[in-house]
Amino acid sequence: MDFKASSEKTATKHSMLVCCKLYISESRNFLALDSIEQAANLNRETVIINKFKDSAYNRVRYTLVSYVVHGNGNGETYSPLQEAVLAMVEAAYGSINLELHSGAHPRLGVVDHICFHPLAQASLDEAARVAKMVAADIGNKFEVPVFLYEAAHPNGKALDTIRRELGYFQPNFMDNQWAGWALPEILVEKPDEGPTNVARARGIVVIGASPWVTTFNVPLVTSDVSAARRIARMSSARGGGLPGVQTLALVHGEESMEIACMLLDPNLVGADRVQSQVERLAAEEGMDVEKGYFTDFSPEMIFEIYMKLVSSG
């Protein structure tokens, strides 16, 4: 084999990458997580770059990366991510029952949220194509309602808009927790894929594609839920705070809250500005703030880790 030709082919193949973030409503059931990860490992062309789990939230996020090919002879888009994600989804539905789930983070389903982001030279359109293929598979194969957002949605509907319409942000247990399925079993809004009726053990899933979103959490030393919610609201774009920032105040253990932040344009407003804003508002409430933390790697670091793993076989 021509080594130079092989190297060039490999470089071209891995210049078009898509990152998938898969959020599953479970972090305490280690057998369930093990089965989900084993399902992912069956696909040798998809790499799990990161795993972030939180016991208080009872939630885990897997960050996966693989290549994407568009127009490979028949005009169709192909990515190994599709097969890997579906295998993980099947394992999750086979080992987790939403009716038995509880945690301090909102969720709509066992597989709660799947988002796709372009990396390297891939385009947002290619990430959206993969998102829509995965959505169709989940809706048809598992008969789970799927709602699409942003680049994967025909009209670019925003993720937070869909979540508000579905009651995502309303705790249903102890005023600040989420437990079981407490929404209607027949959806008022028609999903983009799958049935309008909801299986209580699985719930629904929201799937989309977007430019990179940075997730950043700021811990507060307090049990005052009302004050934490005021800080979250005044830190967000929706509350007149920082542009491109979405926030949520969540209980995170005893005497502890977190301002969970999504930075939709991290180049415009970064984590330092969010930290400063939260610290200023918290000082007005007379509470202490700890140093915030990122919940995932940067896209540059994810790309670097992926390429190292691929080159090492």
mmCIF file of C-alpha atoms in Angstrom:
data_model
loop_
_atom_site.group_PDB
_atom_site.id
_atom_site.type_symbol
_atom_site.label_atom_id
_atom_site.label_comp_id
_atom_site.label_asym_id
_atom_site.label_seq_id
_atom_site.Cartn_x
_atom_site.Cartn_y
_atom_site.Cartn_z
ATOM 1 C CA MET A 1 0.000 0.000 0.000
ATOM 2 C CA ASP A 2 1.153 3.554 -0.798
ATOM 3 C CA PHE A 3 1.722 4.999 2.704
ATOM 4 C CA LYS A 4 1.511 8.609 1.494
ATOM 5 C CA ALA A 5 -1.780 7.987 -0.314
ATOM 6 C CA SER A 6 -3.142 6.178 2.727
ATOM 7 C CA SER A 7 -2.140 9.049 5.028
ATOM 8 C CA GLU A 8 -3.739 11.626 2.733
ATOM 9 C CA LYS A 9 -6.943 9.590 2.601
ATOM 10 C CA THR A 10 -7.005 9.352 6.406
ATOM 11 C CA ALA A 11 -6.399 13.088 6.787
ATOM 12 C CA THR A 12 -9.215 13.895 4.359
ATOM 13 C CA LYS A 13 -11.581 11.494 6.103
ATOM 14 C CA HIS A 14 -10.942 13.088 9.482
ATOM 15 C CA SER A 15 -11.137 16.690 8.295
ATOM 16 C CA MET A 16 -14.946 16.454 8.298
ATOM 17 C CA LEU A 17 -16.000 15.706 11.877
ATOM 18 C CA VAL A 18 -19.197 15.919 13.872
ATOM 19 C CA CYS A 19 -19.379 16.026 17.654
ATOM 20 C CA CYS A 20 -22.408 14.548 19.384
ATOM 21 C CA LYS A 21 -23.395 15.286 22.978
ATOM 22 C CA LEU A 22 -25.748 12.637 24.299
ATOM 23 C CA TYR A 23 -27.548 13.386 27.575
ATOM 24 C CA ILE A 24 -29.060 10.455 29.463
ATOM 25 C CA SER A 25 -31.179 10.697 32.602
ATOM 26 C CA GLU A 26 -29.108 8.423 34.829
ATOM 27 C CA SER A 27 -25.809 8.557 36.692
ATOM 28 C CA ARG A 28 -26.299 6.309 39.726
ATOM 29 C CA ASN A 29 -27.059 3.006 37.995
ATOM 30 C CA PHE A 30 -23.591 1.778 37.061
ATOM 31 C CA LEU A 31 -24.870 -1.354 35.301
ATOM 32 C CA ALA A 32 -27.010 0.795 33.018
ATOM 33 C CA LEU A 33 -24.103 3.114 32.227
ATOM 34 C CA ASP A 34 -21.838 0.144 31.567
ATOM 35 C CA SER A 35 -24.295 -1.331 29.058
ATOM 36 C CA ILE A 36 -24.594 2.051 27.298
ATOM 37 C CA GLU A 37 -20.818 2.421 27.039
ATOM 38 C CA GLN A 38 -20.347 -1.149 25.825
ATOM 39 C CA ALA A 39 -22.878 -0.451 23.074
ATOM 40 C CA ALA A 40 -20.852 2.588 21.996
ATOM 41 C CA ASN A 41 -17.590 0.657 21.985
ATOM 42 C CA LEU A 42 -18.940 -1.787 19.410
ATOM 43 C CA ASN A 43 -18.539 0.964 16.820
ATOM 44 C CA ARG A 44 -14.786 1.306 16.276
ATOM 45 C CA GLU A 45 -15.080 4.463 14.153
ATOM 46 C CA THR A 46 -16.751 6.536 16.859
ATOM 47 C CA VAL A 47 -14.784 7.772 19.865
ATOM 48 C CA ILE A 48 -16.125 8.696 23.307
ATOM 49 C CA ILE A 49 -14.056 11.784 24.097
ATOM 50 C CA ASN A 50 -15.562 12.648 27.446
ATOM 51 C CA LYS A 51 -18.069 11.450 30.038
ATOM 52 C CA PHE A 52 -19.546 13.902 32.529
ATOM 53 C CA LYS A 53 -21.884 12.572 35.193
ATOM 54 C CA ASP A 54 -23.495 14.253 38.165
ATOM 55 C CA SER A 55 -25.056 12.289 41.011
ATOM 56 C CA ALA A 56 -27.221 15.155 42.325
ATOM 57 C CA TYR A 57 -28.651 15.744 38.861
ATOM 58 C CA ASN A 58 -28.781 11.995 38.160
ATOM 59 C CA ARG A 59 -27.658 12.751 34.636
ATOM 60 C CA VAL A 60 -24.763 11.814 32.374
ATOM 61 C CA ARG A 61 -23.445 13.333 29.158
ATOM 62 C CA TYR A 62 -21.307 11.501 26.647
ATOM 63 C CA THR A 63 -19.275 13.473 24.112
ATOM 64 C CA LEU A 64 -18.680 11.450 20.939
ATOM 65 C CA VAL A 65 -16.866 12.277 17.703
ATOM 66 C CA SER A 66 -16.646 10.680 14.283
ATOM 67 C CA TYR A 67 -16.292 11.673 10.668
ATOM 68 C CA VAL A 68 -19.106 12.578 8.284
ATOM 69 C CA VAL A 69 -19.257 12.014 4.538
ATOM 70 C CA HIS A 70 -21.741 13.847 2.339
ATOM 71 C CA GLY A 71 -22.493 12.819 -1.207
ATOM 72 C CA ASN A 72 -20.496 9.589 -1.054
ATOM 73 C CA GLY A 73 -21.475 8.338 -4.493
ATOM 74 C CA ASN A 74 -25.239 8.293 -3.933
ATOM 75 C CA GLY A 75 -25.748 11.799 -2.592
ATOM 76 C CA GLU A 76 -26.460 10.646 0.935
ATOM 77 C CA THR A 77 -24.819 11.689 4.185
ATOM 78 C CA TYR A 78 -23.085 9.020 6.243
ATOM 79 C CA SER A 79 -21.496 9.113 9.679
ATOM 80 C CA PRO A 80 -20.623 6.252 12.054
ATOM 81 C CA LEU A 81 -22.145 8.456 14.763
ATOM 82 C CA GLN A 82 -25.601 7.428 13.601
ATOM 83 C CA GLU A 83 -25.047 3.758 14.369
ATOM 84 C CA ALA A 84 -23.155 4.420 17.619
ATOM 85 C CA VAL A 85 -25.763 6.801 19.012
ATOM 86 C CA LEU A 86 -28.617 4.447 18.146
ATOM 87 C CA ALA A 87 -26.848 1.582 19.897
ATOM 88 C CA MET A 88 -26.417 3.726 23.015
ATOM 89 C CA VAL A 89 -30.054 4.855 22.874
ATOM 90 C CA GLU A 90 -31.237 1.248 22.610
ATOM 91 C CA ALA A 91 -29.110 0.265 25.613
ATOM 92 C CA ALA A 92 -30.473 3.227 27.595
ATOM 93 C CA TYR A 93 -34.098 2.339 26.865
ATOM 94 C CA GLY A 94 -33.363 -1.262 27.784
ATOM 95 C CA SER A 95 -31.863 -0.462 31.181
ATOM 96 C CA ILE A 96 -33.501 2.768 32.458
ATOM 97 C CA ASN A 97 -37.128 3.440 33.386
ATOM 98 C CA LEU A 98 -38.046 7.139 33.536
ATOM 99 C CA GLU A 99 -40.892 6.433 35.965
ATOM 100 C CA LEU A 100 -38.278 5.329 38.523
ATOM 101 C CA HIS A 101 -35.944 8.257 37.877
ATOM 102 C CA SER A 102 -35.530 11.337 40.060
ATOM 103 C CA GLY A 103 -32.965 14.098 40.161
ATOM 104 C CA ALA A 104 -32.323 17.829 40.543
ATOM 105 C CA HIS A 105 -31.985 18.482 36.800
ATOM 106 C CA PRO A 106 -34.956 18.876 34.436
ATOM 107 C CA ARG A 107 -35.467 16.199 31.799
ATOM 108 C CA LEU A 108 -38.094 15.016 29.353
ATOM 109 C CA GLY A 109 -36.942 11.473 28.710
ATOM 110 C CA VAL A 110 -34.539 8.647 29.441
ATOM 111 C CA VAL A 111 -32.582 9.904 26.453
ATOM 112 C CA ASP A 112 -33.242 13.560 27.151
ATOM 113 C CA HIS A 113 -31.222 15.561 24.658
ATOM 114 C CA ILE A 114 -28.950 14.854 21.694
ATOM 115 C CA CYS A 115 -27.085 17.707 20.055
ATOM 116 C CA PHE A 116 -24.706 17.704 17.093
ATOM 117 C CA HIS A 117 -21.969 20.264 16.397
ATOM 118 C CA PRO A 118 -19.665 20.520 13.376
ATOM 119 C CA LEU A 119 -15.916 20.190 13.980
ATOM 120 C CA ALA A 120 -12.873 20.831 11.779
ATOM 121 C CA GLN A 121 -14.071 21.448 8.203
ATOM 122 C CA ALA A 122 -17.582 20.014 8.561
ATOM 123 C CA SER A 123 -20.522 22.375 8.117
ATOM 124 C CA LEU A 124 -23.561 22.972 10.310
ATOM 125 C CA ASP A 125 -25.690 21.558 7.490
ATOM 126 C CA GLU A 126 -23.831 18.245 7.691
ATOM 127 C CA ALA A 127 -24.297 18.117 11.461
ATOM 128 C CA ALA A 128 -28.007 18.814 10.933
ATOM 129 C CA ARG A 129 -28.279 15.983 8.401
ATOM 130 C CA VAL A 130 -26.867 13.516 10.932
ATOM 131 C CA ALA A 131 -29.210 14.880 13.618
ATOM 132 C CA LYS A 132 -32.264 14.379 11.400
ATOM 133 C CA MET A 133 -31.237 10.834 10.473
ATOM 134 C CA VAL A 134 -30.825 9.919 14.149
ATOM 135 C CA ALA A 135 -34.172 11.554 14.960
ATOM 136 C CA ALA A 136 -35.984 9.569 12.274
ATOM 137 C CA ASP A 137 -34.408 6.321 13.476
ATOM 138 C CA ILE A 138 -35.362 6.928 17.116
ATOM 139 C CA GLY A 139 -38.897 7.983 16.240
ATOM 140 C CA ASN A 140 -39.477 4.962 13.994
ATOM 141 C CA LYS A 141 -37.516 2.210 15.709
ATOM 142 C CA PHE A 142 -38.256 3.025 19.340
ATOM 143 C CA GLU A 143 -41.605 4.813 18.845
ATOM 144 C CA VAL A 144 -40.467 7.753 20.939
ATOM 145 C CA PRO A 145 -41.638 11.323 20.162
ATOM 146 C CA VAL A 146 -38.762 13.455 18.867
ATOM 147 C CA PHE A 147 -38.653 17.253 18.688
ATOM 148 C CA LEU A 148 -36.041 18.902 16.472
ATOM 149 C CA TYR A 149 -34.407 22.279 17.092
ATOM 150 C CA GLU A 150 -32.193 24.904 15.478
ATOM 151 C CA ALA A 151 -30.403 23.767 12.290
ATOM 152 C CA ALA A 152 -32.217 20.404 12.335
ATOM 153 C CA HIS A 153 -35.646 22.096 12.524
ATOM 154 C CA PRO A 154 -37.335 23.349 9.324
ATOM 155 C CA ASN A 155 -37.804 26.829 10.833
ATOM 156 C CA GLY A 156 -34.792 26.873 13.154
ATOM 157 C CA LYS A 157 -36.888 26.676 16.324
ATOM 158 C CA ALA A 158 -34.818 27.326 19.459
ATOM 159 C CA LEU A 159 -34.136 24.625 22.038
ATOM 160 C CA ASP A 160 -35.348 26.700 24.997
ATOM 161 C CA THR A 161 -38.602 27.509 23.186
ATOM 162 C CA ILE A 162 -39.367 23.826 22.688
ATOM 163 C CA ARG A 163 -38.487 23.050 26.284
ATOM 164 C CA ARG A 164 -40.798 25.777 27.606
ATOM 165 C CA GLU A 165 -43.659 24.529 25.459
ATOM 166 C CA LEU A 166 -43.162 21.018 26.852
ATOM 167 C CA GLY A 167 -42.922 22.074 30.513
ATOM 168 C CA TYR A 168 -39.266 21.141 30.847
ATOM 169 C CA PHE A 169 -38.408 23.831 33.374
ATOM 170 C CA GLN A 170 -41.209 23.101 35.867
ATOM 171 C CA PRO A 171 -40.144 20.888 38.825
ATOM 172 C CA ASN A 172 -42.745 18.271 39.697
ATOM 173 C CA PHE A 173 -41.400 16.978 43.019
ATOM 174 C CA MET A 174 -40.510 18.803 46.265
ATOM 175 C CA ASP A 175 -40.593 22.179 44.434
ATOM 176 C CA ASN A 176 -37.058 21.758 43.052
ATOM 177 C CA GLN A 177 -36.764 18.155 41.834
ATOM 178 C CA TRP A 178 -37.972 16.143 38.869
ATOM 179 C CA ALA A 179 -39.381 12.630 39.318
ATOM 180 C CA GLY A 180 -41.083 10.180 36.971
ATOM 181 C CA TRP A 181 -43.255 11.333 34.091
ATOM 182 C CA ALA A 182 -45.752 14.035 35.101
ATOM 183 C CA LEU A 183 -46.702 15.476 31.704
ATOM 184 C CA PRO A 184 -49.643 14.428 29.476
ATOM 185 C CA GLU A 185 -49.324 11.055 27.751
ATOM 186 C CA ILE A 186 -50.845 12.527 24.583
ATOM 187 C CA LEU A 187 -48.816 15.476 23.329
ATOM 188 C CA VAL A 188 -50.587 18.678 22.296
ATOM 189 C CA GLU A 189 -47.689 19.606 20.020
ATOM 190 C CA LYS A 190 -47.087 17.155 17.157
ATOM 191 C CA PRO A 191 -43.479 15.888 17.305
ATOM 192 C CA ASP A 192 -41.207 16.070 14.273
ATOM 193 C CA GLU A 193 -40.677 12.311 14.398
ATOM 194 C CA GLY A 194 -42.394 9.457 16.200
ATOM 195 C CA PRO A 195 -45.871 9.172 17.743
ATOM 196 C CA THR A 196 -47.876 11.798 19.647
ATOM 197 C CA ASN A 197 -48.437 9.400 22.543
ATOM 198 C CA VAL A 198 -45.690 9.081 25.163
ATOM 199 C CA ALA A 199 -44.484 5.862 26.781
ATOM 200 C CA ARG A 200 -44.053 6.877 30.421
ATOM 201 C CA ALA A 201 -40.992 4.639 30.842
ATOM 202 C CA ARG A 202 -39.143 6.417 27.997
ATOM 203 C CA GLY A 203 -40.541 9.929 27.713
ATOM 204 C CA ILE A 204 -39.513 12.055 24.745
ATOM 205 C CA VAL A 205 -36.215 13.290 23.275
ATOM 206 C CA VAL A 206 -35.101 16.631 21.846
ATOM 207 C CA ILE A 207 -32.523 16.506 19.041
ATOM 208 C CA GLY A 208 -30.806 19.351 17.250
ATOM 209 C CA ALA A 209 -27.741 20.780 15.557
ATOM 210 C CA SER A 210 -26.094 24.084 16.349
ATOM 211 C CA PRO A 211 -22.794 25.941 16.405
ATOM 212 C CA TRP A 212 -20.680 25.174 19.450
ATOM 213 C CA VAL A 213 -22.281 25.829 22.858
ATOM 214 C CA THR A 214 -20.136 26.121 25.990
ATOM 215 C CA THR A 215 -21.593 24.765 29.235
ATOM 216 C CA PHE A 216 -20.352 26.392 32.432
ATOM 217 C CA ASN A 217 -21.647 25.929 35.998
ATOM 218 C CA VAL A 218 -21.142 28.352 38.885
ATOM 219 C CA PRO A 219 -21.660 26.917 42.421
ATOM 220 C CA LEU A 220 -23.401 29.017 45.097
ATOM 221 C CA VAL A 221 -23.023 28.335 48.818
ATOM 222 C CA THR A 222 -26.688 28.650 49.725
ATOM 223 C CA SER A 223 -29.960 26.766 50.101
ATOM 224 C CA ASP A 224 -32.023 29.830 49.167
ATOM 225 C CA VAL A 225 -33.700 28.660 45.971
ATOM 226 C CA SER A 226 -35.524 31.962 45.379
ATOM 227 C CA ALA A 227 -32.328 34.008 45.601
ATOM 228 C CA ALA A 228 -30.479 31.609 43.302
ATOM 229 C CA ARG A 229 -33.273 31.872 40.766
ATOM 230 C CA ARG A 230 -33.058 35.666 40.866
ATOM 231 C CA ILE A 231 -29.327 35.489 40.193
ATOM 232 C CA ALA A 232 -29.854 33.057 37.322
ATOM 233 C CA ARG A 233 -32.547 35.223 35.748
ATOM 234 C CA MET A 234 -30.512 38.436 36.020
ATOM 235 C CA SER A 235 -27.455 36.711 34.529
ATOM 236 C CA SER A 236 -29.320 35.520 31.434
ATOM 237 C CA ALA A 237 -30.118 37.266 28.176
ATOM 238 C CA ARG A 238 -33.799 36.511 28.767
ATOM 239 C CA GLY A 239 -33.647 38.370 32.093
ATOM 240 C CA GLY A 240 -31.786 41.368 30.685
ATOM 241 C CA GLY A 241 -28.348 40.135 31.711
ATOM 242 C CA LEU A 242 -25.586 38.814 29.478
ATOM 243 C CA PRO A 243 -26.272 38.403 25.747
ATOM 244 C CA GLY A 244 -26.226 34.856 24.403
ATOM 245 C CA VAL A 245 -26.343 33.334 27.892
ATOM 246 C CA GLN A 246 -29.053 30.969 29.133
ATOM 247 C CA THR A 247 -29.161 30.035 32.812
ATOM 248 C CA LEU A 248 -30.906 27.715 35.219
ATOM 249 C CA ALA A 249 -30.680 27.674 39.032
ATOM 250 C CA LEU A 250 -30.518 24.108 40.324
ATOM 251 C CA VAL A 251 -30.190 22.505 43.750
ATOM 252 C CA HIS A 252 -26.860 20.696 43.957
ATOM 253 C CA GLY A 253 -26.631 18.941 47.309
ATOM 254 C CA GLU A 254 -27.153 20.307 50.814
ATOM 255 C CA GLU A 255 -26.563 24.045 51.258
ATOM 256 C CA SER A 256 -25.504 24.258 47.627
ATOM 257 C CA MET A 257 -26.984 25.553 44.384
ATOM 258 C CA GLU A 258 -25.573 25.918 40.889
ATOM 259 C CA ILE A 259 -26.170 28.437 38.156
ATOM 260 C CA ALA A 260 -26.008 26.140 35.122
ATOM 261 C CA CYS A 261 -25.138 28.229 32.067
ATOM 262 C CA MET A 262 -25.228 27.709 28.323
ATOM 263 C CA LEU A 263 -23.009 30.158 26.452
ATOM 264 C CA LEU A 264 -24.498 30.278 22.962
ATOM 265 C CA ASP A 265 -21.748 32.554 21.647
ATOM 266 C CA PRO A 266 -18.673 31.995 23.859
ATOM 267 C CA ASN A 267 -16.631 34.364 21.682
ATOM 268 C CA LEU A 268 -19.057 37.168 22.549
ATOM 269 C CA VAL A 269 -19.562 36.355 26.233
ATOM 270 C CA GLY A 270 -17.127 33.975 27.874
ATOM 271 C CA ALA A 271 -17.011 32.188 31.202
ATOM 272 C CA ASP A 272 -15.086 35.022 32.921
ATOM 273 C CA ARG A 273 -17.929 37.482 32.339
ATOM 274 C CA VAL A 274 -20.480 34.951 33.568
ATOM 275 C CA GLN A 275 -18.423 34.318 36.719
ATOM 276 C CA SER A 276 -18.127 38.067 37.405
ATOM 277 C CA GLN A 277 -21.842 38.631 36.853
ATOM 278 C CA VAL A 278 -22.842 35.832 39.208
ATOM 279 C CA GLU A 279 -20.349 36.998 41.851
ATOM 280 C CA ARG A 280 -21.688 40.566 41.721
ATOM 281 C CA LEU A 281 -25.314 39.481 42.015
ATOM 282 C CA ALA A 282 -24.534 36.945 44.736
ATOM 283 C CA ALA A 283 -22.745 39.621 46.786
ATOM 284 C CA GLU A 284 -25.940 41.675 46.694
ATOM 285 C CA GLU A 285 -27.762 38.647 48.124
ATOM 286 C CA GLY A 286 -25.087 38.148 50.790
ATOM 287 C CA MET A 287 -23.951 34.725 49.597
ATOM 288 C CA ASP A 288 -20.616 33.166 48.676
ATOM 289 C CA VAL A 289 -19.715 31.954 45.196
ATOM 290 C CA GLU A 290 -17.229 29.254 44.255
ATOM 291 C CA LYS A 291 -15.153 29.139 41.093
ATOM 292 C CA GLY A 292 -17.188 27.964 38.125
ATOM 293 C CA TYR A 293 -16.220 25.002 36.000
ATOM 294 C CA PHE A 294 -16.649 23.849 32.412
ATOM 295 C CA THR A 295 -18.529 20.590 31.966
ATOM 296 C CA ASP A 296 -16.750 19.631 28.744
ATOM 297 C CA PHE A 297 -13.589 20.218 26.750
ATOM 298 C CA SER A 298 -13.267 22.996 24.183
ATOM 299 C CA PRO A 299 -13.836 22.054 20.517
ATOM 300 C CA GLU A 300 -10.093 22.494 19.876
ATOM 301 C CA MET A 301 -9.227 20.073 22.664
ATOM 302 C CA ILE A 302 -11.887 17.592 21.540
ATOM 303 C CA PHE A 303 -10.439 17.643 18.021
ATOM 304 C CA GLU A 304 -6.913 17.147 19.379
ATOM 305 C CA ILE A 305 -7.942 14.205 21.589
ATOM 306 C CA TYR A 306 -9.838 12.603 18.721
ATOM 307 C CA MET A 307 -6.916 12.852 16.313
ATOM 308 C CA LYS A 308 -4.506 11.394 18.880
ATOM 309 C CA LEU A 309 -6.819 8.443 19.505
ATOM 310 C CA VAL A 310 -7.349 7.856 15.802
ATOM 311 C CA SER A 311 -3.634 8.032 14.994
ATOM 312 C CA SER A 312 -2.870 5.554 17.790
ATOM 313 C CA GLY A 313 -5.451 3.140 16.440
#
